mmCIF file of C-alpha atoms and ligand atoms in Angstrom:
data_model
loop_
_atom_site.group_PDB
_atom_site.id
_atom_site.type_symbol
_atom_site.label_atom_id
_atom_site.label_comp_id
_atom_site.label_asym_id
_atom_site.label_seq_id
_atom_site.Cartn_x
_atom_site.Cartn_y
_atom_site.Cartn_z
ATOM 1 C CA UNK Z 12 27.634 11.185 -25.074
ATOM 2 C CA UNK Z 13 27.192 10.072 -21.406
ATOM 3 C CA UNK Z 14 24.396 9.369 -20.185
ATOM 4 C CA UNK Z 15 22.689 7.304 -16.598
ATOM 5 C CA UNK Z 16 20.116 6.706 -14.739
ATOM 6 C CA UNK Z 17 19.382 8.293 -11.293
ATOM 7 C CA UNK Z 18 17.180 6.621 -9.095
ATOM 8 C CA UNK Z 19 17.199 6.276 -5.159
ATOM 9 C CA UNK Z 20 14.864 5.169 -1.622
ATOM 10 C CA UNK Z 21 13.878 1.503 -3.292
ATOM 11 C CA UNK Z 22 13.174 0.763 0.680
ATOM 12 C CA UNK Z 23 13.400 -2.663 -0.010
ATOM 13 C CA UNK Z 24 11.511 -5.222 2.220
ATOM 14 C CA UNK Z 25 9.334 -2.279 3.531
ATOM 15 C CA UNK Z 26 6.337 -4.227 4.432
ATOM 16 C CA UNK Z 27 3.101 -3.206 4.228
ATOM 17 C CA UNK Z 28 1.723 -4.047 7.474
ATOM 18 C CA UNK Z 29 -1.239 -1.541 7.527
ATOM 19 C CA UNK Z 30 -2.939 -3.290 4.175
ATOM 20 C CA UNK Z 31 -5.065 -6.002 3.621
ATOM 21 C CA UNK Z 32 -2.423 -8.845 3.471
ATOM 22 C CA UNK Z 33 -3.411 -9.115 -0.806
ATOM 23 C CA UNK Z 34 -2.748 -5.501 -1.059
ATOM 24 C CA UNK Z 35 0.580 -5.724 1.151
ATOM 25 C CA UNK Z 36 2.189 -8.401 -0.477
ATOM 26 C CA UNK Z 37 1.341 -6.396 -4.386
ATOM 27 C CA UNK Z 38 2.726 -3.182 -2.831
ATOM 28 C CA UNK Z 39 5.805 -5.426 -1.949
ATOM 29 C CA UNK Z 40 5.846 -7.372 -5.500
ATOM 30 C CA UNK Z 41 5.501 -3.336 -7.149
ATOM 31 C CA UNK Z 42 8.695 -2.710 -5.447
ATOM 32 C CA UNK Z 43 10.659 -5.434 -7.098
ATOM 33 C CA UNK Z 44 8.858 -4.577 -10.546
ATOM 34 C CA UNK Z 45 10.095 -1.320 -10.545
ATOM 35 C CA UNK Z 46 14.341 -1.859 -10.288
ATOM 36 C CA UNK Z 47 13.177 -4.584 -13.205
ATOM 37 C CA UNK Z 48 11.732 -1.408 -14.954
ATOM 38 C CA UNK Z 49 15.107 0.503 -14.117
ATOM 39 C CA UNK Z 50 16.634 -2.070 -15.704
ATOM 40 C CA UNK Z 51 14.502 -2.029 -19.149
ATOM 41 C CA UNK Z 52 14.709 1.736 -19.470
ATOM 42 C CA UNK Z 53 18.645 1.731 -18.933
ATOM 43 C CA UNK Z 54 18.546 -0.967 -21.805
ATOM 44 C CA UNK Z 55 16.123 1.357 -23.682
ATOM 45 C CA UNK Z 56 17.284 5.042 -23.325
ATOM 46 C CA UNK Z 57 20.963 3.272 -23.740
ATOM 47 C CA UNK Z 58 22.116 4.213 -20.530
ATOM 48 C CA UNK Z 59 26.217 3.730 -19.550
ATOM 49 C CA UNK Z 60 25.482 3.267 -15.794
ATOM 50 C CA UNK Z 61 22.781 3.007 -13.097
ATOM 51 C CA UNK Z 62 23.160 5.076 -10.159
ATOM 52 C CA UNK Z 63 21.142 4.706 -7.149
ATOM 53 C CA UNK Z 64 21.556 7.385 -4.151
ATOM 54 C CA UNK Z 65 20.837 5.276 -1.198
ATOM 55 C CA UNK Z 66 18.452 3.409 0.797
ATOM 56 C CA UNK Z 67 18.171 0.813 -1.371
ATOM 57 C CA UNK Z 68 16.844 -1.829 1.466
ATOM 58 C CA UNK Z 69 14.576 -0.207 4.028
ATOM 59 C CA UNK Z 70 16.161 -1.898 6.852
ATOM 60 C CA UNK Z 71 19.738 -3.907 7.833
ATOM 61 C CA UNK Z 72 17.231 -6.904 8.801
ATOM 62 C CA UNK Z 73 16.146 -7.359 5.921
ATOM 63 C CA UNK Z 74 15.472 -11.224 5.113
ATOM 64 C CA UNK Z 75 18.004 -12.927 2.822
ATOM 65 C CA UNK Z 76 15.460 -13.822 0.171
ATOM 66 C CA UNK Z 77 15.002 -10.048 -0.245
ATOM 67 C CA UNK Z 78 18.538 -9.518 -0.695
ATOM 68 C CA UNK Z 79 18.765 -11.634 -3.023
ATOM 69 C CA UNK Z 80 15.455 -10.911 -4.949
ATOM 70 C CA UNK Z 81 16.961 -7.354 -4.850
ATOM 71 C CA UNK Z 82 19.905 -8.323 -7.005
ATOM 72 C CA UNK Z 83 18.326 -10.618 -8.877
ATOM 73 C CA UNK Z 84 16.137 -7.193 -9.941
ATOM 74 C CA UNK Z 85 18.828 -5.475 -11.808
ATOM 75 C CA UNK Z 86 19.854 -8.653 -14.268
ATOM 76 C CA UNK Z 87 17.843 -7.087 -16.755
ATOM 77 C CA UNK Z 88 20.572 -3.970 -17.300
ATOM 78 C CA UNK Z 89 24.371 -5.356 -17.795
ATOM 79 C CA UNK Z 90 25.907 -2.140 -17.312
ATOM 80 C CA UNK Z 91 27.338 -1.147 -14.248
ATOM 81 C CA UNK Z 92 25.082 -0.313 -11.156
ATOM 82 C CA UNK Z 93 26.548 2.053 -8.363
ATOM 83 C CA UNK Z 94 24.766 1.342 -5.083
ATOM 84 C CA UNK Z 95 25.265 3.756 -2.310
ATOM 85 C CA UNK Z 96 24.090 3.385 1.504
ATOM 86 C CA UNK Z 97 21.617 5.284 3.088
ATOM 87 C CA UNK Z 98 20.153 6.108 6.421
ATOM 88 C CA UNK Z 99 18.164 3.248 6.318
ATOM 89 C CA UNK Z 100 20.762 0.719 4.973
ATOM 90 C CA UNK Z 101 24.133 2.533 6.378
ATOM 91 C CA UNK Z 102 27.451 0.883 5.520
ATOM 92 C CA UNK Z 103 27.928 0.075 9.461
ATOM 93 C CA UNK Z 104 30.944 -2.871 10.231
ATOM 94 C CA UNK Z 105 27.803 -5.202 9.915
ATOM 95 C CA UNK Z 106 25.077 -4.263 7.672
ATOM 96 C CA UNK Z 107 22.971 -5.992 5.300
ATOM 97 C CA UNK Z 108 25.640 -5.239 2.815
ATOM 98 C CA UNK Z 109 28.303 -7.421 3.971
ATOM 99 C CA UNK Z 110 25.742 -9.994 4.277
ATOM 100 C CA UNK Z 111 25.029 -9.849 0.789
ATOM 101 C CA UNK Z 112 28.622 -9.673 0.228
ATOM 102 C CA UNK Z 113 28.537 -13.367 2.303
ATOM 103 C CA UNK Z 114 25.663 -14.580 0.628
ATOM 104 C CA UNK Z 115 27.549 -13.893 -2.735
ATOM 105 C CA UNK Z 116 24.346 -12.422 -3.851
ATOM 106 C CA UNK Z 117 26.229 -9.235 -5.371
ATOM 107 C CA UNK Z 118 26.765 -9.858 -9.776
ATOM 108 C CA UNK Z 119 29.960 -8.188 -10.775
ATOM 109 C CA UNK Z 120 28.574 -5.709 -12.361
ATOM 110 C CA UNK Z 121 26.975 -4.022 -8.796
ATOM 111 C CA UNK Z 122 29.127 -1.386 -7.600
ATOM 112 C CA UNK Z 123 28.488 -1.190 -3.841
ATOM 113 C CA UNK Z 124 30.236 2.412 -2.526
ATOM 114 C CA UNK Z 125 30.797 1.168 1.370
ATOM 115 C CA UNK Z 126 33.461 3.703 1.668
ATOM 116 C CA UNK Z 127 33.848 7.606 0.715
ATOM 117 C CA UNK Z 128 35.625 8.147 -2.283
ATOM 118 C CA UNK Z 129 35.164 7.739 -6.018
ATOM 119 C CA UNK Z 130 34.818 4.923 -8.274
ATOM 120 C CA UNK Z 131 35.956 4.976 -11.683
ATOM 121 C CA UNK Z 132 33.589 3.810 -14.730
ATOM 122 C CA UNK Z 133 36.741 3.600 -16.717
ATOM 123 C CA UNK Z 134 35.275 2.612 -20.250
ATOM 124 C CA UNK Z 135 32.075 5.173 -19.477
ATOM 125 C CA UNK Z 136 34.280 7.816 -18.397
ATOM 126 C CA UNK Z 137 32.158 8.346 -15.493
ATOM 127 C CA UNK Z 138 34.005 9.308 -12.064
ATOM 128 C CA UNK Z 139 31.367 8.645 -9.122
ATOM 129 C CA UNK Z 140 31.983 10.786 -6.050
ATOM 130 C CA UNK Z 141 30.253 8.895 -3.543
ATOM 131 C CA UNK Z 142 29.728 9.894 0.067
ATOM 132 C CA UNK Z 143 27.837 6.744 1.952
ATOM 133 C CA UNK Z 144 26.240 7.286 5.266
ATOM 134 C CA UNK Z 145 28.617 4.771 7.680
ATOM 135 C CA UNK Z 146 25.972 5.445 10.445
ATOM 136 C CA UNK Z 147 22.111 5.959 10.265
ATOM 137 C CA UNK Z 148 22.200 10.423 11.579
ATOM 138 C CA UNK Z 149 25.305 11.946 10.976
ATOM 139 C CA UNK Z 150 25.607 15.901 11.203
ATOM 140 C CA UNK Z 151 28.559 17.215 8.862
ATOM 141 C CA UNK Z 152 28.494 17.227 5.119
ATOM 142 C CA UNK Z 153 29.678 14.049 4.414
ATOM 143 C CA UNK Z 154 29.657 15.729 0.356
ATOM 144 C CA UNK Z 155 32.453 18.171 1.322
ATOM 145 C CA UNK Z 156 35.622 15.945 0.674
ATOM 146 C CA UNK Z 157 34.517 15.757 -2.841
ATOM 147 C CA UNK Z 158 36.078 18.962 -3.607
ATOM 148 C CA UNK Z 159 39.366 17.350 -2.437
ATOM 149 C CA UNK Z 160 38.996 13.989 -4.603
ATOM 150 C CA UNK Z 161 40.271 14.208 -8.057
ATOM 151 C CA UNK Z 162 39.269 12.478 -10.840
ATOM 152 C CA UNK Z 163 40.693 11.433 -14.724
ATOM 153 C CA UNK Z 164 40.847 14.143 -17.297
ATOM 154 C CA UNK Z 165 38.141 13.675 -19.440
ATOM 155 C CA UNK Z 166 35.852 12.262 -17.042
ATOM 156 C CA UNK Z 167 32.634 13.343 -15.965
ATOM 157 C CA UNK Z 168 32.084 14.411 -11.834
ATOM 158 C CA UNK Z 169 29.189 12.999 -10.602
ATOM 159 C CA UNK Z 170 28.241 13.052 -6.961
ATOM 160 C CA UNK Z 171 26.317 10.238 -5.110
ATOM 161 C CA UNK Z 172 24.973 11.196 -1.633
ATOM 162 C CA UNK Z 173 21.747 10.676 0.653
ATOM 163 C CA UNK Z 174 20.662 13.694 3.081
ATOM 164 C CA UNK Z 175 18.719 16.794 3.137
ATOM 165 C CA UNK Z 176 20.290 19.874 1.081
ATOM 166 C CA UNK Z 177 19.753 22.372 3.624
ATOM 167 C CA UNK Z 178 17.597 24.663 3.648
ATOM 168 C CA UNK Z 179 15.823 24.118 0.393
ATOM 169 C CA UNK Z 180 13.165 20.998 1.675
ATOM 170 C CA UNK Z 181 9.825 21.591 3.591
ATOM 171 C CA UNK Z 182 10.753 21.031 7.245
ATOM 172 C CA UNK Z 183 9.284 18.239 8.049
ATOM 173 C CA UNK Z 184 12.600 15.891 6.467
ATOM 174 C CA UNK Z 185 14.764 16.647 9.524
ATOM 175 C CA UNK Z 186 17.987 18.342 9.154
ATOM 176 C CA UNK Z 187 20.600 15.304 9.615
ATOM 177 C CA UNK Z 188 22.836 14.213 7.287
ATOM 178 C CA UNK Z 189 22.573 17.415 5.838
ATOM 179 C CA UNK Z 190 24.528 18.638 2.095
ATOM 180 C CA UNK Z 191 25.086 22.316 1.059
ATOM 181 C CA UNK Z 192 22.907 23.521 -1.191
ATOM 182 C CA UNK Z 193 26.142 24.336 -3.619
ATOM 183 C CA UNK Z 194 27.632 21.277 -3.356
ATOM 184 C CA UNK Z 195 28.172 20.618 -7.060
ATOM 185 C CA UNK Z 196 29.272 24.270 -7.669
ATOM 186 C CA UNK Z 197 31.507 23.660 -4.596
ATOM 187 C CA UNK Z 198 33.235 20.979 -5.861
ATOM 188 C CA UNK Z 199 33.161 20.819 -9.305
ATOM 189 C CA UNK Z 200 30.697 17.996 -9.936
ATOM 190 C CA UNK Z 201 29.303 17.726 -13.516
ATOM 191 C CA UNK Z 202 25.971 16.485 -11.379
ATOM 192 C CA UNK Z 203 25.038 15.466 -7.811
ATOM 193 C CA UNK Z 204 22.659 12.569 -7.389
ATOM 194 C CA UNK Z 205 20.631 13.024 -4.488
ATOM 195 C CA UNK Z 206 18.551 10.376 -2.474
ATOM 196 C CA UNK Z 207 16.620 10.511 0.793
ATOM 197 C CA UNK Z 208 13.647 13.006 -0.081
ATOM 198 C CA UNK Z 209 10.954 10.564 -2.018
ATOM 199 C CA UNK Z 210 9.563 12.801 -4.492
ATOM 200 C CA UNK Z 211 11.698 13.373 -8.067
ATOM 201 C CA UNK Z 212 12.875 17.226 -6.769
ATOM 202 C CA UNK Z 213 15.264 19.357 -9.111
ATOM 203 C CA UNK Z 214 17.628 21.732 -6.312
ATOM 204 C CA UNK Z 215 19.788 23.483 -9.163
ATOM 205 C CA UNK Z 216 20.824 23.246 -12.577
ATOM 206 C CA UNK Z 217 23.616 20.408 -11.865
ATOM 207 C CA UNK Z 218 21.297 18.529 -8.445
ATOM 208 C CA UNK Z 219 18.268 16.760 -8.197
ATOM 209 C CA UNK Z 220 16.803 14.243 -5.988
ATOM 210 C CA UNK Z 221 15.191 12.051 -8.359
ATOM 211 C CA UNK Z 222 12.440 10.184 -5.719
ATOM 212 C CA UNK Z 223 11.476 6.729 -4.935
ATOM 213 C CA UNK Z 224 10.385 4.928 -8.247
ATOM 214 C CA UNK Z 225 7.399 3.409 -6.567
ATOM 215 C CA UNK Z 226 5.737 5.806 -4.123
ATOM 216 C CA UNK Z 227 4.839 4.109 -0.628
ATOM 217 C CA UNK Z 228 2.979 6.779 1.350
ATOM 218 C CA UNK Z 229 0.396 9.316 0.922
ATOM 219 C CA UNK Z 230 2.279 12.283 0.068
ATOM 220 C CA UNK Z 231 1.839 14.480 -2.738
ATOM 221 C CA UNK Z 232 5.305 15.011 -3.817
ATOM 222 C CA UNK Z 233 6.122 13.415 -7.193
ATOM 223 C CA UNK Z 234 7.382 10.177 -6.625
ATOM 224 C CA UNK Z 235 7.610 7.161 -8.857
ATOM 225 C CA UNK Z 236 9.966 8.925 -11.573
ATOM 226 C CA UNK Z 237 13.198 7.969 -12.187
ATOM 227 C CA UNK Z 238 15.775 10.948 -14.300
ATOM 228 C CA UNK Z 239 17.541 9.855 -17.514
ATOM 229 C CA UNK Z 240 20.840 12.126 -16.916
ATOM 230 C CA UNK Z 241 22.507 13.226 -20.436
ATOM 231 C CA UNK Z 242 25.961 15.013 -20.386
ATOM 232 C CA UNK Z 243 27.660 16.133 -23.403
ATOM 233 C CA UNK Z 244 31.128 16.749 -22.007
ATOM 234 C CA UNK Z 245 33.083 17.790 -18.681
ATOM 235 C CA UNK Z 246 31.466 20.834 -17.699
ATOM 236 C CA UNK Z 247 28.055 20.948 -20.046
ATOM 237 C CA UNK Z 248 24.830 21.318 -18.482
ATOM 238 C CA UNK Z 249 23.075 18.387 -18.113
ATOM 239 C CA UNK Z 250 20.214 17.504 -19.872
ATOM 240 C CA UNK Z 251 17.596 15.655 -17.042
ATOM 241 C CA UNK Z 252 14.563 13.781 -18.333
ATOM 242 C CA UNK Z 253 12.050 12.265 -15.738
ATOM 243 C CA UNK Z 254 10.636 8.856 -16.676
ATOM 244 C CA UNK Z 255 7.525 7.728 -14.983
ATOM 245 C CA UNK Z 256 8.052 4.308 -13.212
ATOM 246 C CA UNK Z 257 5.456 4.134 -10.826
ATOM 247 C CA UNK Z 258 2.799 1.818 -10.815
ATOM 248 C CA UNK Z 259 0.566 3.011 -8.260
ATOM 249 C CA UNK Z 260 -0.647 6.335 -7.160
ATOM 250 C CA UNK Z 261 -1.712 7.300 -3.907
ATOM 251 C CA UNK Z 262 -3.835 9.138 -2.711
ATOM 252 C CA UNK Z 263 -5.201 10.660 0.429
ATOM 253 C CA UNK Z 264 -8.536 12.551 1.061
ATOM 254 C CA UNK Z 265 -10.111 14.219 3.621
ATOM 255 C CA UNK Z 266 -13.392 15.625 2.758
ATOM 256 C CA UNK Z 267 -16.474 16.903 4.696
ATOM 257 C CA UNK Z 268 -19.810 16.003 3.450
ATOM 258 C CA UNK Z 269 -22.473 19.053 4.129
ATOM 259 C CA UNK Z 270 -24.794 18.726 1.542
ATOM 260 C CA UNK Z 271 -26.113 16.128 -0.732
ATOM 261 C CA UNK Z 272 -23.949 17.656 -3.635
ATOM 262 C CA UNK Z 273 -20.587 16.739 -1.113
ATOM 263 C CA UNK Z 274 -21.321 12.902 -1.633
ATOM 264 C CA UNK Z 275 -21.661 13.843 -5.140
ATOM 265 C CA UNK Z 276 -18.601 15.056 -5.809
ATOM 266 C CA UNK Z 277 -16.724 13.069 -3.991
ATOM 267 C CA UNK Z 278 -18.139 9.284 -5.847
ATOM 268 C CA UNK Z 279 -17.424 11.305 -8.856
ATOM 269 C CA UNK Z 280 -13.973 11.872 -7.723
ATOM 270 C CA UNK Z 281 -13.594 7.945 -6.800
ATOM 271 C CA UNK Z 282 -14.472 7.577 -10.552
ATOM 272 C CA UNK Z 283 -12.072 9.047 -12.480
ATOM 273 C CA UNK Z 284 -9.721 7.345 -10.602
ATOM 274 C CA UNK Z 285 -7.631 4.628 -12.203
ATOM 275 C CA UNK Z 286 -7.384 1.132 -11.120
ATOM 276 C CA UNK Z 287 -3.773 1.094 -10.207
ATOM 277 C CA UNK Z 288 -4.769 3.377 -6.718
ATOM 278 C CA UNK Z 289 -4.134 3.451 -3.590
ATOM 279 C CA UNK Z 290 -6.562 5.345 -1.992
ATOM 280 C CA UNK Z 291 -7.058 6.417 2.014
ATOM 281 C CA UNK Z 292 -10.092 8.379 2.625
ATOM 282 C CA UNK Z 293 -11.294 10.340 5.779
ATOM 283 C CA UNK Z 294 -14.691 11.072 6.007
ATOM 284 C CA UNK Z 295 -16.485 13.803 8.248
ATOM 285 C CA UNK Z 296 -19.509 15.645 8.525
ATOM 286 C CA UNK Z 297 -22.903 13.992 7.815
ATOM 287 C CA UNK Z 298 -24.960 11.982 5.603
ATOM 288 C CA UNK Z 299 -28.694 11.015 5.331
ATOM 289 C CA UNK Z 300 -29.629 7.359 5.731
ATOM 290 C CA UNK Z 301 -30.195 7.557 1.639
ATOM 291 C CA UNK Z 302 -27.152 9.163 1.140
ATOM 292 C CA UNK Z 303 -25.200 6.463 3.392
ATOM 293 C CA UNK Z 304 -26.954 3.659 1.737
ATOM 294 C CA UNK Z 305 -25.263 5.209 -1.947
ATOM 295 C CA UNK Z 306 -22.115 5.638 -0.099
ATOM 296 C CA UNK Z 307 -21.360 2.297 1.015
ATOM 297 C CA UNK Z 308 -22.281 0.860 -2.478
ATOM 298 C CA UNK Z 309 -19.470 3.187 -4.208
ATOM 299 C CA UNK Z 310 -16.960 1.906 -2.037
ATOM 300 C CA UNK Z 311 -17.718 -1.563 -2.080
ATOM 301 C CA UNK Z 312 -17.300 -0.807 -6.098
ATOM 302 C CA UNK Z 313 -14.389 0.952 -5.396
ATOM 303 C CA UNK Z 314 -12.700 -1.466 -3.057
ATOM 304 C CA UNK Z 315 -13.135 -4.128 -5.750
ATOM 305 C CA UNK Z 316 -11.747 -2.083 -8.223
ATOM 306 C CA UNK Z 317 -8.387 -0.437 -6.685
ATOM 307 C CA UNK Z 318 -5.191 -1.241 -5.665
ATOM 308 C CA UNK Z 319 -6.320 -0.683 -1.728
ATOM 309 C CA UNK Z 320 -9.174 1.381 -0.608
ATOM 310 C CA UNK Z 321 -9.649 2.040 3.533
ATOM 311 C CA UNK Z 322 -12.225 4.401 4.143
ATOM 312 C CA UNK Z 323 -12.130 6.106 7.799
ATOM 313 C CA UNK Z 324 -16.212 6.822 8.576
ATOM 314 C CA UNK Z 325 -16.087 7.483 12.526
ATOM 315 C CA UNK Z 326 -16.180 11.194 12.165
ATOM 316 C CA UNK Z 327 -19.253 10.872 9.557
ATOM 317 C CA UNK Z 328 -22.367 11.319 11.513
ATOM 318 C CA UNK Z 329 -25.370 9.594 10.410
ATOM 319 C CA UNK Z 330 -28.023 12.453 9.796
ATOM 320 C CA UNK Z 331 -31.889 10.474 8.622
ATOM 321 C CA UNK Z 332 -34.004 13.497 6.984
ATOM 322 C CA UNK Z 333 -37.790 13.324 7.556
ATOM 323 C CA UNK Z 334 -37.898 11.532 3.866
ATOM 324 C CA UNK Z 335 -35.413 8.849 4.620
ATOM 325 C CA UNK Z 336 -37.461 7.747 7.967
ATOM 326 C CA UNK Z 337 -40.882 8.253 5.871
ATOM 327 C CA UNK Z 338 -39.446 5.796 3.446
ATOM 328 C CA UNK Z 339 -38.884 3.243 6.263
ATOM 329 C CA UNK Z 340 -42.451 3.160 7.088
ATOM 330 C CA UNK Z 341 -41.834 1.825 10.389
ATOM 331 C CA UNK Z 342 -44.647 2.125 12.415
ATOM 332 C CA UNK Z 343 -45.674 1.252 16.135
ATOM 333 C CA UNK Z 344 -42.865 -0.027 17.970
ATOM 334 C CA UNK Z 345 -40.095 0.048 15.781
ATOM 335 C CA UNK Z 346 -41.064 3.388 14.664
ATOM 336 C CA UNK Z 347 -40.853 4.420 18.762
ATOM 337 C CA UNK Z 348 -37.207 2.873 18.140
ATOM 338 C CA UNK Z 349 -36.326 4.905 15.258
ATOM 339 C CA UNK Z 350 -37.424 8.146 17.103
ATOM 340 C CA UNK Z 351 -35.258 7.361 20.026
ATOM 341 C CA UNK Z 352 -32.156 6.511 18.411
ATOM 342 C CA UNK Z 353 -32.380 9.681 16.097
ATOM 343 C CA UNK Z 354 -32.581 11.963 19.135
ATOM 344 C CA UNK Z 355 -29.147 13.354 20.244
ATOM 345 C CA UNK Z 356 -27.388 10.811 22.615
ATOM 346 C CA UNK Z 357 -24.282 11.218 25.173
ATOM 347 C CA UNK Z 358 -20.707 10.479 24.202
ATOM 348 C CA UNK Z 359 -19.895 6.950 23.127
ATOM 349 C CA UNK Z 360 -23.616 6.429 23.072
ATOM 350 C CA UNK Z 361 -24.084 8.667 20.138
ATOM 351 C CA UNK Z 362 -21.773 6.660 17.861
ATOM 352 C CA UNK Z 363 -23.858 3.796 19.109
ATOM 353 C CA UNK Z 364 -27.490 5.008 18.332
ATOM 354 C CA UNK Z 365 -26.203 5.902 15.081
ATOM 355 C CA UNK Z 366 -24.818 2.519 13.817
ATOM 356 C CA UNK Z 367 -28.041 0.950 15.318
ATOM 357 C CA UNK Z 368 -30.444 3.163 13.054
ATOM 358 C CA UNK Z 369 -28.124 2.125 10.242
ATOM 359 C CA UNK Z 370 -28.514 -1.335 11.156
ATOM 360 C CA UNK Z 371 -32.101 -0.867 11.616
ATOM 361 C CA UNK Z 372 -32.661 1.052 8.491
ATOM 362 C CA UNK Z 373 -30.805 -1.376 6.166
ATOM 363 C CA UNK Z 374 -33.080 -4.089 7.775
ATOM 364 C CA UNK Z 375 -35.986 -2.240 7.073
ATOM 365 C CA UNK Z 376 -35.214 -2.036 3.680
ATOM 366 C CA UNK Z 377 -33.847 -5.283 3.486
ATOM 367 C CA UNK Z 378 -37.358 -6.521 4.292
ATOM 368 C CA UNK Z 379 -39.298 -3.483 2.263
ATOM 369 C CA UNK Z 380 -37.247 -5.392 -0.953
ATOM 370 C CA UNK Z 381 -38.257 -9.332 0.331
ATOM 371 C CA UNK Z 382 -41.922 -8.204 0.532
ATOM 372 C CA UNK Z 383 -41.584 -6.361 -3.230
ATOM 373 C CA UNK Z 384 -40.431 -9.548 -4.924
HETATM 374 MN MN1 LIG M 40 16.724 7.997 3.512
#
């Protein structure tokens, strides 16, 4: 019984320039883990080919190395692997395709679709329509000559392409490259494998995107799955298992802290995360010098402990309750400073008068502990 593996959007050499360089470079190393975990499950859920809907590298400028790290990826799974071009790594005249081709990095087995039209798995009895981008927008179907392309009797259809199915995806993916919705009806196709939308995304019965296998942004959308693909014959109704791949999650939160129970809820929250996060968090609102002094302890936790933590605090303003300056006992002058810098200031200057009772506070403190010991 056929069966593959759909996967797409590896975005190879994506760098991860907004990380600590440590985080980068393991968000970078995750990448290349994952096509070796393509590889294992192939191996494992006996797979007869690998099929990867496009942008495989994230860029034509890729360095060599990554080329041939990327290559070196997929030794682990012998079968064939069908490699189509995406937006990001279009089959232009010169693209980092032919420079793989130069650098001999390709293994035989690598099936690299530079040009529409179908290549035949002969001993899998797999037909791949495939329907590479040859620039990075284009605004036709570029699917629609697969109705015209025939294949062996016997064979399965299967469609390779990278775009938006139109009108079916939240609008922010914009509408280049687009495919019709009924492609697969259209033209026959025991299953279209879809690429360019980074979340694993079923669009009918026979299509699915199946999304990145290691997410790389904060978007809630189901990536870091790859689909197991089972057909019995020509014309059955595939079976489509997804396969969690991912290695880290990411998340994103914006939360507004009101009341003590806020702060609460959102350590909590840090908590039951697992280690293997990515985590970008906007704060707003306001906290009491107590409840700032807790804050910055969970996150230096919570930094140690994830993948990448960035906390965003500028919007968070800094709000001392009559307790927290109490418990400063600062007296004379420095309690004249405290009382200034807690009244409202202009602008800029607010921001300001708040990081320097913060300063002053934890200084306080600092010195409250000394004098305890
Ligand atoms: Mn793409």
């Amino acid at each position: 019984m056929p069966k593959f593996l759909h996967t797409a959007d590896w975005q190879m050499g994506r760098a991860f320039t907004r990380f600590e360089t440590e985080d980068g470079a393991a968000l970078v190393e995750a990448r290349f883990e994952a096509i070796e975990t393509l590889a294992r499950l192939a191996n494992e859920h006996q797979c007869d080919a690998v099929l990867v809907a496009g942008d495989v590298f994230d860029a034509q400028t890729v360095s060599d190395r990554t080329i041939r790290r990327v290559f070196n990826a997929t030794k682990g799974f012998a079968g064939p692997w069908v490699m189509l071009p995406g937006n990001h790594d279009a089959a232009l005249a010169e693209s980092v395709w032919t420079r793989a081709q130069r650098l001999g990095a390709i293994p035989e087995n690598v099936h690299l679709a530079l040009q529409p039209g179908v290549i035949d798995l002969e001993p899998q009895k797999l037909s791949i329509l495939c329907a590479p981008l040859t620039q990075r927008h284009t605004y036709g179907d570029l699917t629609e000559p697969f109705s015209g392309y025939e294949t062996p009797e016997g064979f399965l259809r299967i469609g390779l392409a990278h775009g938006s199915v139109q009108g079916l995806l939240p609008d922010e993916i914009d509408s280049t490259n687009p495919i019709a919705p009924n492609r697969a009806q259209a033209s026959k196709l025991d299953y279209l494998a879809l690429g360019d939308w980074h979340g694993t995304k079923q669009i009918g019965e026979r299509t699915w995107y199946s999304g990145t296998p290691e997410p790389e942004r904060f978007r809630n959308n189901e990536a870091g799955n790859a689909l197991i693909v089972e057909v019995a014959e020509p014309g059955a109704t595939p079976a489509v298992t997804r396969v969690p791949t991912g290695r880290y999650q990411w998340h994103q939160f914006r939360e507004t802290l009101a009341v003590q129970s806020d702060l609460e809820q959102l350590l909590a929250r840090l908590n039951t995360l697992p280690e293997s996060v990515v985590v970008d968090l906007r704060l707003d609102g306001s906290v009491t010098l107590a409840g700032e002094e807790t804050l910055l302890k969970a996150l230096s936790i919570a930094e140690a402990r994830f993948r990448s933590l960035r906390c965003e605090r500028s919007g968070l303003q800094l709000a001392p309750t009559d307790e927290d300056i109490a418990a400063l006992k600062a007296d004379g002058y420095v309690g004249e400073v405290v009382e200034s810098l807690r009244e409202p200031q202009e602008g800029a200057q607010d921001d300001i008068a708040r990081d320097a009772l913060a300063i002053l506070a934890g200084l306080l403190r600092e010195r409250e502990q000394e004098a305890a010991q």
